[in-house]
XYZ file of C-alpha atoms in Angstrom:
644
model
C 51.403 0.280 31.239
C 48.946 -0.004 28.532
C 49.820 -1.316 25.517
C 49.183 0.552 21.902
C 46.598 -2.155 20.984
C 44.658 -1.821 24.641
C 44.966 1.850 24.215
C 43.388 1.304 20.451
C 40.406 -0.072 22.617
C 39.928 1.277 25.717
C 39.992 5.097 24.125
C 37.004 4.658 21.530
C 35.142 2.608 23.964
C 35.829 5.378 27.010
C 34.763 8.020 24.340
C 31.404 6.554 22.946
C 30.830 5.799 26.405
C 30.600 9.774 27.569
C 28.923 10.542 23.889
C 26.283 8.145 24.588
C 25.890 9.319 28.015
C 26.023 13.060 27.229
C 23.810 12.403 24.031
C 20.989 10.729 26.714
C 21.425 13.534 29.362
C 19.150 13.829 31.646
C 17.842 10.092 31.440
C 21.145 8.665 33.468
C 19.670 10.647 36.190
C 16.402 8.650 35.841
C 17.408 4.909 35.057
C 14.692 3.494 37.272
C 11.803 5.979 37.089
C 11.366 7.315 33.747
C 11.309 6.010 30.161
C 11.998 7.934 26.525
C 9.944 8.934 23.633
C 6.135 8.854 23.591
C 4.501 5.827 26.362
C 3.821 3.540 22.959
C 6.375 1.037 22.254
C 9.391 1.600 25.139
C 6.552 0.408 28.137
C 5.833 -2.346 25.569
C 9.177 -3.457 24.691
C 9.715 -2.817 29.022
C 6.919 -5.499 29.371
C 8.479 -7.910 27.223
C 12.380 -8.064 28.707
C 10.718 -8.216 32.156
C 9.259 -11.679 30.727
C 12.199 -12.509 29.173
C 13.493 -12.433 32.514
C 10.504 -14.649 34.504
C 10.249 -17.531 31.243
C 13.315 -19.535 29.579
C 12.880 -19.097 26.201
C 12.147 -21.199 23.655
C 9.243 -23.113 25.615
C 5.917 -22.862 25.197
C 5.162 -21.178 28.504
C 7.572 -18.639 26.757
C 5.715 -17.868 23.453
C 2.241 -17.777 25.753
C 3.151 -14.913 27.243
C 0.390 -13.336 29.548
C -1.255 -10.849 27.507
C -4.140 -10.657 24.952
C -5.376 -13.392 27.892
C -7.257 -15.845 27.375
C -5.203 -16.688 23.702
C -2.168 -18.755 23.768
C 1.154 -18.095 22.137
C 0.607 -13.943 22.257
C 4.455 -13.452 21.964
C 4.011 -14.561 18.495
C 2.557 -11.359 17.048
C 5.830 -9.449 18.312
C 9.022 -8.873 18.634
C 10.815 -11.479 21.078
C 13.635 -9.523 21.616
C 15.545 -12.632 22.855
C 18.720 -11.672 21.782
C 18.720 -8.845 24.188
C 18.088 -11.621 27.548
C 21.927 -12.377 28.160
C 22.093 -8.297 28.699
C 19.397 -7.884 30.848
C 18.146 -10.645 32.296
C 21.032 -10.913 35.268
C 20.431 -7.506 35.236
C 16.792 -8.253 36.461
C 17.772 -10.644 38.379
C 19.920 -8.818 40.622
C 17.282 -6.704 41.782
C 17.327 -4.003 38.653
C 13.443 -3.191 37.764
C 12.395 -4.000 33.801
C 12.483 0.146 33.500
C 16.278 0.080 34.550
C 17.164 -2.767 32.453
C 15.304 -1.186 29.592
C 17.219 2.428 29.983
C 20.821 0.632 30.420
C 20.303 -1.117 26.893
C 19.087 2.061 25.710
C 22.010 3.871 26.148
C 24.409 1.078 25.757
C 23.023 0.554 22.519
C 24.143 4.108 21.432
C 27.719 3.163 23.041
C 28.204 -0.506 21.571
C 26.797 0.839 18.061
C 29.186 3.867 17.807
C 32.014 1.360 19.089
C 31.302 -1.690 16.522
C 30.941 0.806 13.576
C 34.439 2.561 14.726
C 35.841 -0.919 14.330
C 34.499 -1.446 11.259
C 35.696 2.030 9.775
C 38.580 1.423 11.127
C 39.613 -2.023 9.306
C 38.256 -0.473 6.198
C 40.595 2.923 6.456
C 43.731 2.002 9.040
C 42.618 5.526 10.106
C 42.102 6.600 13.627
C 40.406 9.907 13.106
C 37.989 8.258 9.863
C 37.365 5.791 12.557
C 35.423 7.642 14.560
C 33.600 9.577 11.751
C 32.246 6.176 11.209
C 31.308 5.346 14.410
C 29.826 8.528 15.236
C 28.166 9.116 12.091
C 26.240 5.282 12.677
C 25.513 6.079 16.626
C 23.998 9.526 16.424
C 22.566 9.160 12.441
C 19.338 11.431 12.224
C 17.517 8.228 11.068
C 18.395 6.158 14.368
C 17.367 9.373 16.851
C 13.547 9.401 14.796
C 13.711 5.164 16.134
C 14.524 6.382 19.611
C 10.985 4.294 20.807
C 11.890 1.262 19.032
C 15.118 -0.427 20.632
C 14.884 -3.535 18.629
C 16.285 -0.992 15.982
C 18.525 0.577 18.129
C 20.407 -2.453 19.270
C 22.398 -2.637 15.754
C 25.674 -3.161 16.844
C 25.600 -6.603 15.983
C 25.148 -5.549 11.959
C 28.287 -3.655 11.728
C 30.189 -6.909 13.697
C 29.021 -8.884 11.397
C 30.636 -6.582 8.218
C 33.878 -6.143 10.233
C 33.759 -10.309 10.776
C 33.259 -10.589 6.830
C 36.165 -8.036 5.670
C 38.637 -9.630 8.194
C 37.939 -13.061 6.926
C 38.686 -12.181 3.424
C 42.008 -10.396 4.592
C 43.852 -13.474 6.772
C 41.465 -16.419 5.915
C 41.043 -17.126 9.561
C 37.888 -19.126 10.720
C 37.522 -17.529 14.271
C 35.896 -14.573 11.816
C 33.647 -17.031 10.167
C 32.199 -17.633 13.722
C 32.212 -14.559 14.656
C 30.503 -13.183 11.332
C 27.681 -16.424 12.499
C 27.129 -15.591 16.093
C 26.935 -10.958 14.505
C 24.435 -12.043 12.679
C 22.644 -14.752 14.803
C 22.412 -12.309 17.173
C 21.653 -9.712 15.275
C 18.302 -11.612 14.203
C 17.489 -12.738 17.717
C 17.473 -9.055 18.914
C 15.573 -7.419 15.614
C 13.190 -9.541 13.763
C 13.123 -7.253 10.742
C 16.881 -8.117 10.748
C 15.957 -11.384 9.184
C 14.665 -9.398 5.930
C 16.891 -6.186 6.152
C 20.178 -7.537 6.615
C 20.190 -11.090 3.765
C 20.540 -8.605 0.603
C 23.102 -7.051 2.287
C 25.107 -9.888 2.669
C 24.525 -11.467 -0.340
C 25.331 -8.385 -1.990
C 28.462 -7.903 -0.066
C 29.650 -11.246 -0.969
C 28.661 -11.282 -4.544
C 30.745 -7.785 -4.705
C 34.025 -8.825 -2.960
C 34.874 -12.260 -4.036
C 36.875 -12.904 -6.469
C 35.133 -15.645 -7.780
C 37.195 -17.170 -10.541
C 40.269 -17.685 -7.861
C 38.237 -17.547 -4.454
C 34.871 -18.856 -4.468
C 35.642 -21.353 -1.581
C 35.495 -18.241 0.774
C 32.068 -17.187 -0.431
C 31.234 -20.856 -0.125
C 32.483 -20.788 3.485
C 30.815 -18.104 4.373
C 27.328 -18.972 3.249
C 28.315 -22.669 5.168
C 28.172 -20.521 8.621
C 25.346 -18.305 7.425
C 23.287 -21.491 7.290
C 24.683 -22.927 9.975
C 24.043 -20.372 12.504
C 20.395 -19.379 11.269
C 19.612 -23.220 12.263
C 18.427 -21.516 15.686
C 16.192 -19.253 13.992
C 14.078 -22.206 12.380
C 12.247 -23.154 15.249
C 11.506 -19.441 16.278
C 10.224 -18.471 12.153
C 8.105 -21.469 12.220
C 6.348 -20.620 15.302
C 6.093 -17.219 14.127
C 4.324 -18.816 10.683
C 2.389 -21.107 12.535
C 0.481 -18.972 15.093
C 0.199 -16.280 12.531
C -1.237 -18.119 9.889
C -3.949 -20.077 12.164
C -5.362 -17.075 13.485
C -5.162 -15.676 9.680
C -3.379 -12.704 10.152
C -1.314 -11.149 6.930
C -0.194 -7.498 6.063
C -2.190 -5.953 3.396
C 0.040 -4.195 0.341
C -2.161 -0.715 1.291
C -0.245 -1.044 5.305
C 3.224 -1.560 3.486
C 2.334 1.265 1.197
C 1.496 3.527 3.846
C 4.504 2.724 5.973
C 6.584 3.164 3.103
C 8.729 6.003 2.276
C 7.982 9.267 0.190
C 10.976 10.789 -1.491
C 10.078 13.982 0.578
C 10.991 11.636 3.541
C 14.413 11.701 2.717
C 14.583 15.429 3.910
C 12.193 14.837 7.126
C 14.091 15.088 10.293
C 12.961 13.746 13.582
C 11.386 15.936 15.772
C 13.952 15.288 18.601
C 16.554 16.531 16.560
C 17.130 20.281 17.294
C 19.592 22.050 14.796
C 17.029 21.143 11.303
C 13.831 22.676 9.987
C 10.804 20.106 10.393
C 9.027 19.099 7.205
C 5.749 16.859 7.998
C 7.065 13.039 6.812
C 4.781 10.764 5.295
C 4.371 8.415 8.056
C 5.666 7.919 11.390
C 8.604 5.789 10.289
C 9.543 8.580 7.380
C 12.164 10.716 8.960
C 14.630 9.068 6.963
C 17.022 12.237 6.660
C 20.916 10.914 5.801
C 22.307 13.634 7.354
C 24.449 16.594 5.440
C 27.374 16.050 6.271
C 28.346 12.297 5.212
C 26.330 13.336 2.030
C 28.748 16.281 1.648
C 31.846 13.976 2.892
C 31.100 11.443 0.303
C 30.287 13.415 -2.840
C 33.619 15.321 -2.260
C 35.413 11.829 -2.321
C 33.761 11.073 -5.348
C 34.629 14.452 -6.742
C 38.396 13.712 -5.451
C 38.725 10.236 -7.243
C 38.401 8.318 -5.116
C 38.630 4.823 -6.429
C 38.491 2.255 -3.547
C 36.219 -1.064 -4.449
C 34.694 -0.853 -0.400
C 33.745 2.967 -0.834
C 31.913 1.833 -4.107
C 30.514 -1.267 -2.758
C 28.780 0.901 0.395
C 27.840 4.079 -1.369
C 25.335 1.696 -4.299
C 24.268 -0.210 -1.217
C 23.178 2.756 0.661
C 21.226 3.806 -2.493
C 20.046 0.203 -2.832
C 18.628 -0.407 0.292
C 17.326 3.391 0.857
C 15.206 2.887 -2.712
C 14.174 -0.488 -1.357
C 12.506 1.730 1.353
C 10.427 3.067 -0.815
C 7.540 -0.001 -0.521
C 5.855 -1.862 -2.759
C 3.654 -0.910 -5.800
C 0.047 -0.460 -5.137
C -1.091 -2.464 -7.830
C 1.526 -5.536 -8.177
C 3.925 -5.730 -10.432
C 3.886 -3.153 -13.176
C 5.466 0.045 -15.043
C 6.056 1.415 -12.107
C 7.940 -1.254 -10.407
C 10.868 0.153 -12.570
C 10.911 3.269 -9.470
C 9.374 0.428 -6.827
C 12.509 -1.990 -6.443
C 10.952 -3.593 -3.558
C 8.476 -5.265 -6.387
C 11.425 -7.111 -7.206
C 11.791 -9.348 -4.044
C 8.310 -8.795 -2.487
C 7.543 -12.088 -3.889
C 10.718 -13.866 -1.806
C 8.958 -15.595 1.544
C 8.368 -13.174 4.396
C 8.671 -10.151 1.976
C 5.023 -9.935 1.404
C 4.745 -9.223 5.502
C 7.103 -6.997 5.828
C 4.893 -3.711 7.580
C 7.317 -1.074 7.622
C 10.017 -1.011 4.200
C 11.181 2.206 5.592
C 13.475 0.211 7.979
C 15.607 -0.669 5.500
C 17.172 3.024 5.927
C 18.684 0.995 9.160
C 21.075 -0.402 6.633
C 21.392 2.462 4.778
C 22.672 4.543 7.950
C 25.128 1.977 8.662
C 26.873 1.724 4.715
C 26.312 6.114 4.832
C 28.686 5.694 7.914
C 31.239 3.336 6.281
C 31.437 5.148 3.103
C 31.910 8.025 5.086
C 34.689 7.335 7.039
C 36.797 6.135 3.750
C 35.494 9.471 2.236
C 37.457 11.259 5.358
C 40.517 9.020 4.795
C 41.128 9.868 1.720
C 40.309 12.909 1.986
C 43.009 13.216 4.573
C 45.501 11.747 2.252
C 45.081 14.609 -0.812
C 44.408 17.469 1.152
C 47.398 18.883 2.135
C 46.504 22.150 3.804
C 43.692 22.727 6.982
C 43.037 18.728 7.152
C 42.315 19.382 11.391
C 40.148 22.478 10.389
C 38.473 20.407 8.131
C 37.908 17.107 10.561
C 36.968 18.973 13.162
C 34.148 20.753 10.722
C 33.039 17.271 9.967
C 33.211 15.897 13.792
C 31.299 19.121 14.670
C 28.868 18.497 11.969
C 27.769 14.836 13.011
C 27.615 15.994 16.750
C 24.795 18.748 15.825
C 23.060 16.819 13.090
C 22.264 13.988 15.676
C 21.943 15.949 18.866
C 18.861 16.283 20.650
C 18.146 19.840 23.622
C 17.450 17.112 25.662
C 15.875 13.131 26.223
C 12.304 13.053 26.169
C 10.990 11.215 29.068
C 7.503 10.214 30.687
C 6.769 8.960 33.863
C 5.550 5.677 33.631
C 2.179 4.769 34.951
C 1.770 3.966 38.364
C 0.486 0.111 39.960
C -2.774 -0.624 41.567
C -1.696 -1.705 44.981
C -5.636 -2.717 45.620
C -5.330 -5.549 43.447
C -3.981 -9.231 44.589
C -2.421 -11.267 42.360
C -5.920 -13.959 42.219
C -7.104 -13.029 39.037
C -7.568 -11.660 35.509
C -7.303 -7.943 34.295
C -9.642 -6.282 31.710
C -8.657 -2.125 31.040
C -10.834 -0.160 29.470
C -12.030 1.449 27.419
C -10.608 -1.399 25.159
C -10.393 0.634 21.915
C -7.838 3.254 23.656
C -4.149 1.678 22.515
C -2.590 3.191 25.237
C -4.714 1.816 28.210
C -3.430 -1.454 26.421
C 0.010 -0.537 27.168
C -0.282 0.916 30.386
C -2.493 -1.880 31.602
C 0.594 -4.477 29.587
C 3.086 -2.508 31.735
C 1.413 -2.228 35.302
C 0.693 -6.581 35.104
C 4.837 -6.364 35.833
C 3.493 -5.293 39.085
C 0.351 -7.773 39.845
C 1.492 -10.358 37.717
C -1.786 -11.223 36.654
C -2.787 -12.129 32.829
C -4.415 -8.904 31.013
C -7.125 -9.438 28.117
C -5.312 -6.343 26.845
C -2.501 -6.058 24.445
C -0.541 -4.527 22.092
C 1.827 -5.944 19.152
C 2.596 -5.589 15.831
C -1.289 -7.672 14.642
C -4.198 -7.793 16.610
C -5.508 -11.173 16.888
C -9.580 -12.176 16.560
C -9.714 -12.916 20.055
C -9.280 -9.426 20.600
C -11.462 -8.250 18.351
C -14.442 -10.059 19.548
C -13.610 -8.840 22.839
C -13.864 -5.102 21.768
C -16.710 -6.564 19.303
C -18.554 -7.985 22.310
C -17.341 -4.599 24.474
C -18.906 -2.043 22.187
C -21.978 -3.788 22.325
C -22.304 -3.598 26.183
C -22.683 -7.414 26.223
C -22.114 -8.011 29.855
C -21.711 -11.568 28.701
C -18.044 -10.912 27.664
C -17.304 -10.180 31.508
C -18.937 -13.345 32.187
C -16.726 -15.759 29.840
C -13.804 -14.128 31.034
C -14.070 -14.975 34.635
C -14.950 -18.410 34.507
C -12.792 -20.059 37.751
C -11.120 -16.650 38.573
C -11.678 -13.129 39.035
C -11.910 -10.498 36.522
C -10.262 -7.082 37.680
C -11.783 -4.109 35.779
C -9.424 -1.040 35.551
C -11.177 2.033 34.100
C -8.619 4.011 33.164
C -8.816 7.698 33.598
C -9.054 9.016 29.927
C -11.883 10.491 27.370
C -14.962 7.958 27.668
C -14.544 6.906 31.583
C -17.816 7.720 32.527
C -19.139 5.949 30.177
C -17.224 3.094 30.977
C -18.286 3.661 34.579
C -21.762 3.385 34.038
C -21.678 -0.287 32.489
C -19.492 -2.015 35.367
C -21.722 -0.165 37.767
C -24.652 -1.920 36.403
C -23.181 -4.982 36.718
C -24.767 -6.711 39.604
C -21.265 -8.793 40.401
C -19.107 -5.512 39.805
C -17.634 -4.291 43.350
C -15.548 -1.153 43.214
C -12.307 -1.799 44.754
C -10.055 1.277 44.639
C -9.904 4.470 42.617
C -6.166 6.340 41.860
C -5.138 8.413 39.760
C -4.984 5.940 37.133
C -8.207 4.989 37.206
C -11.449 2.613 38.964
C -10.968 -0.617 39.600
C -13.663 -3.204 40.228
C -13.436 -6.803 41.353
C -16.250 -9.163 39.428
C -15.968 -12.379 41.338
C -15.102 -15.667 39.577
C -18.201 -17.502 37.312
C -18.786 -21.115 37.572
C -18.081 -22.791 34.623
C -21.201 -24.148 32.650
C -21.962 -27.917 32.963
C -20.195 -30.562 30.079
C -22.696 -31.322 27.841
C -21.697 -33.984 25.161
C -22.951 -33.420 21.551
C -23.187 -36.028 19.186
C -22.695 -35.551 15.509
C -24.353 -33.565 12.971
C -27.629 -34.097 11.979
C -28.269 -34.729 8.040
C -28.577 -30.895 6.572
C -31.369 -29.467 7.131
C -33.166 -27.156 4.342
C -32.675 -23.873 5.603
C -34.234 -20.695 4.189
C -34.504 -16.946 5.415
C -37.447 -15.669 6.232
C -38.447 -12.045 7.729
C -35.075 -12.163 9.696
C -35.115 -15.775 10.348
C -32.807 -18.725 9.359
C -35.676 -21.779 9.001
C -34.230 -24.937 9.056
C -36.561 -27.842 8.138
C -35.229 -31.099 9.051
C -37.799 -33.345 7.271
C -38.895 -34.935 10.512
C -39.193 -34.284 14.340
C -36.091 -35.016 15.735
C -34.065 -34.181 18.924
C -31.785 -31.303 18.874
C -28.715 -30.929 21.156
C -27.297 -28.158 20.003
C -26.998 -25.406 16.794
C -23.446 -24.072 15.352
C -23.642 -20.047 13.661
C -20.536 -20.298 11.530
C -20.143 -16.392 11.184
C -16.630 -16.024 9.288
C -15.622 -13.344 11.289
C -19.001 -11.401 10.270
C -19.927 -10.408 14.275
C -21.652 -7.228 13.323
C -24.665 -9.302 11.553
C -25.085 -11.391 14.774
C -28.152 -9.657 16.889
C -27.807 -8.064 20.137
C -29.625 -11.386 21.883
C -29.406 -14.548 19.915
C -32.973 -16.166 20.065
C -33.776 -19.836 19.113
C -37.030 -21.025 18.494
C -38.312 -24.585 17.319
C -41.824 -25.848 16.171
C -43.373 -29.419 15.001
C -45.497 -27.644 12.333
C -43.954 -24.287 11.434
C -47.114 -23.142 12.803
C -46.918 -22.867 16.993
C -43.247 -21.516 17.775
C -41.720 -22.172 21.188
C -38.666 -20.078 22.321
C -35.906 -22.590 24.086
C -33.135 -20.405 23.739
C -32.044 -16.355 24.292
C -28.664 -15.979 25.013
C -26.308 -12.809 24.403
C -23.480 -13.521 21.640
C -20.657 -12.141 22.819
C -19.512 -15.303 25.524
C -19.793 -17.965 22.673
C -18.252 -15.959 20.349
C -15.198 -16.064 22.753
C -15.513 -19.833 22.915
C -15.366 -19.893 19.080
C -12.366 -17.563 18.403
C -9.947 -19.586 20.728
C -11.546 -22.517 18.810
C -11.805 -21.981 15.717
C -10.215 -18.373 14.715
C -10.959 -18.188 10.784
C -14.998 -19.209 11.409
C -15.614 -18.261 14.567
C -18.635 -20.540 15.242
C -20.588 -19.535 18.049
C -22.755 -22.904 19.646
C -26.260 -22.867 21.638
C -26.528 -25.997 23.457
C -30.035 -26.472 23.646
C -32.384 -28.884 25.980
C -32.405 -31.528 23.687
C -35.922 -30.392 22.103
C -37.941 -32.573 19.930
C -38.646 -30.467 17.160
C -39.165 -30.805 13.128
C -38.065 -26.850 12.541
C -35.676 -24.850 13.926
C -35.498 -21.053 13.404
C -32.811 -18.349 14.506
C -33.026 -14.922 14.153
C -29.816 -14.008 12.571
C -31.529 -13.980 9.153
C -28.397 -11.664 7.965
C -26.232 -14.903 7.267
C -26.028 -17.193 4.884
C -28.491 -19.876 4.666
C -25.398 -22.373 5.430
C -24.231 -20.915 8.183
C -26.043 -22.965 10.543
C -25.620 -26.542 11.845
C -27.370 -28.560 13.882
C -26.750 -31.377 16.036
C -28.562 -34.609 17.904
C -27.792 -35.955 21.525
């Protein structure tokens, strides 16, 4: 015999459970062979829980994750998604593929979300039927159905624990809550990074609304004690995070907020899964920010009908808070306009200023729209006296259609190159094609090899000399990468293959492999790694001057010269196609002692130094008064040499 509270349980969770499987239909069918939305981020995120599964987090094998090879800590420029390993890690290890674990979360993030926000609707109303407008109204919002490829916003069941953790704290006092409320919003963080900016004003405001701070401040102080306490874990992780990004000088510009910021027409875009409304273009891919008619209708007719409750207040302003935060940044700073640009007002608070995508705030907004909804139903309940079923089941009818798709999108993910043992590198191509990054990210779960592709939320120089070095057909590139190992070539089978084609076939070292449907694949065999040579320290500067082309340098005296450093600054496009060093005794008779394609040390200088990018010609220690380079399109001090 079940018990009323069990039966307060196991109903909601047994009902989510078939929405979220009926609102995915047909991808149950498919758990282990297809994947949703377009082939961007879902074989990305895929790629990244498999490692989650095969490195314990935390270490630094962890954060060097195997792609954008040969960099070290890749993970850094992405999401970790480490709060989602205790799901789907055993999973992984019990023999489930990456795919499967990545389709279970999928559709158990639909369940667990619907099911938290029922709880919290529920504490708010003591109303069974308001209950599930709330959790329905959060699982299938329009907003979270246009974020279908993005699961680190789907998994947001945590965010709604966290509210329910806060409300029943302030009701009984209990500390179990406080923990709770710590390891919602822990979690929460570990599973969405943008949860570490989206959800703190939330919070804060929540607090600052409800406490009654004359007589109760302790709770408020109690609460912030196991806010701090449990975002001690995310330290570590944020400085990493800080580190990696700022030594490789990566920082988003104000004009890629701007653009990933919301319109007001975006509020009336709807995703294009969505089936029942019209489709108006949005602004940007992350603009389908439609709220959905029918909590808008729900709540203005609570407003209409009085009603006064302090919670329905306190989550209708922070829905319009947080969905006018998602309206970006200013494009000039602080000004006039930042009276209509609210996100001016914090953008200076640290981690703000990186934020790509303000539109993600609507994440919060879809989760108060739910809460104030469901107290809009209660009460509605409560002074309508006449057709209350007619009307509920005109608003459960309503949220059903508003977030219901004709069917999951799915794509077949690409296939794995079974011609390829695991001895090696991988290089795709054609490098500037994202998705031959992600396919080529996604098939390495197969070979297991380290890919010099990638694909996160920056792209880091070491990439960009790569394609720098690629675009140039410097064959030297293909050299540097397969010092000690081999370097697998995939040409994948899209719009530029032939040309593609045509380069590794003129590689003398290039031997084709296999060909399938997703593409050629050629095995260059490893490259012996040039001989140590030991430089000693700078020579006094030179006076250097540009002449027809040519950086002079005039040392003052013959000397013996080891070795010359091109600091470029990231300026690769003013390097020549073959770097050419020439030295004299007299300025007069020149004599050549160096030609050497860029694109190898310019490799060697990103992973050392990725701000400058110094590219260095060891030289056979040549006696010589003047040394010229023909780079004559940098600055006369971007040169230095060096003695023995």
């Amino acid at each position: 015999m079940i018990s009323n509270a069990g039966r307060r349980v196991l109903v909601p969770a047994a009902a989510y459970l078939v929405l979220a499987i009926a609102w995915s239909w047909p991808l149950p069918l498919h758990l282990s062979n297809r994947f949703t939305s377009d082939p961007g981020d879902p074989l990305l995120i895929t790629y990244l829980l498999w490692w989650n599964a095969h490195a314990v987090p935390l270490t630094r094998a962890w954060w060097s994750a195997p792609f954008f090879w040969p960099m070290t800590d890749a993970l850094a420029l992405t999401e970790h998604f480490a709060g989602l390993s205790p799901i789907l890690t055993p999973i992984q290890w019990l023999g489930g593929s990456p795919l499967l674990a990545y389709n279970i979360i999928l559709i158990c993030a639909t369940w667990w979300s619907g099911l938290a926000a029922h709880a919290l609707a529920r504490r708010l109303t003591r109303h069974e039927v308001a209950a599930y407008c709330g959790g329905m109204a959060f699982a299938f919002a329009p907003y979270r159905v246009s974020q279908l490829g993005h699961l680190q916003i789907f998994s947001a069941w945590w965010l709604p624990v966290a509210l329910w953790a806060l409300h029943a704290y302030y009701e009984d006092r209990k500390p179990r809550w406080l923990a709770l409320f710590g390891l919602a919003w822990l979690m929460q963080t570990l599973t969405n990074g943008y949860s570490v900016f989206l959800v703190p004003p939330l919070l804060l405001a929540w607090t600052l609304w409800f406490t009654a701070w004359r007589t109760e401040a302790r709770r408020a102080l109690a609460v912030f004690g196991a806010w701090v306490l449990f975002s001690i874990p995310l330290v570590p992780i944020l400085l990493e995070y800080h580190g990696v990004q700022r030594h490789l000088g990566l920082m988003r510009p104000r004009s890629e907020m701007i653009v990933y910021s919301a319109h007001w027409s975006a509020f009336a875009s709807v995703a294009p899964q969505l089936w029942f409304w019209p489709k108006l273009p949005p602004s940007s891919s992350e603009a389908y920010m439609f709220p959905g008619l029918t909590v808008t209708v729900l709540i203005i007719a609570a407003a209409v009908m009085r009603l006064r409750r302090r919670a329905f207040a306190f989550y209708v302003v922070a829905a319009l808070a947080t969905a006018w935060l998602c309206t970006g940044p200013t494009r000039n700073g602080f000004s006039l306009a930042s009276l209509w640009h609210p996100y001016d007002w914090i953008v200076w608070l640290p981690g703000f200023n990186g934020i790509r995508v303000p539109a993600r705030f609507f994440l919060v907004t879809a989760l108060c729209l739910a809460a104030a909804a469901a107290l809009a139903l209660a009460h509605l309940d409560t002074v309508i006296r006449r057709g209350r079923r007619i009307g509920a089941g005109i608003v459960f009818a309503g949220l059903a259609v508003e977030g219901a798709m004709p069917g999951m999108p799915m794509g077949v993910p690409p296939g794995n190159f079974a011609s390829m043992p695991a001895d090696g590198r991988v290089l795709a191509v054609p490098f500037d094609n994202p998705y031959v990054h992600i396919n080529a990210m996604y098939q390495s779960i197969g070979h297991r090899m380290p890919v010099v592709n990638g694909h996160a939320g920056y792209v880091p120089p070491v990439a960009n000399v790569i394609q720098w070095a690629l675009r140039r057909r410097d064959p030297s590139i293909l050299t540097e990468l397969r010092r000690g190992r081999p370097l697998y070539v995939v040409i994948a089978s899209v719009e530029g293959a032939d040309w593609w084609t045509r380069f590794i076939d003129a590689q003398s070292e290039a031997e084709l492999v296999g060909v399938s449907g997703g593409g050629r694949v050629y095995r260059m065999g490893p490259a012996a790694y040039p001989r140590l040579v030991a430089v000693g320290a700078a020579l006094p500067r030179p006076n250097v001057t540009s002449r027809d082309g040519w950086l002079v340098a005039d040392l003052g005296l013959v000397q013996t010269v080891r070795a010359l450093d091109i600091r470029t600054d990231g300026n690769l496009v003013r390097l020549p196609a073959t770097i050419r060093i020439e030295t004299s005794t007299d300025a007069t008779q020149w004599s050549a002692v160096l030609e050497q394609a860029p694109g190898g040390p310019a490799l060697i200088g990103v992973l050392a130094e990725p701000l400058s990018i110094p590219l260095r010609m060891i030289l056979p220690d040549v006696r010589a008064r003047y040394v010229r380079l023909n780079a004559g399109r940098f600055h006369t001090d971007a040169i230095t040499l060096f003695g023995p």
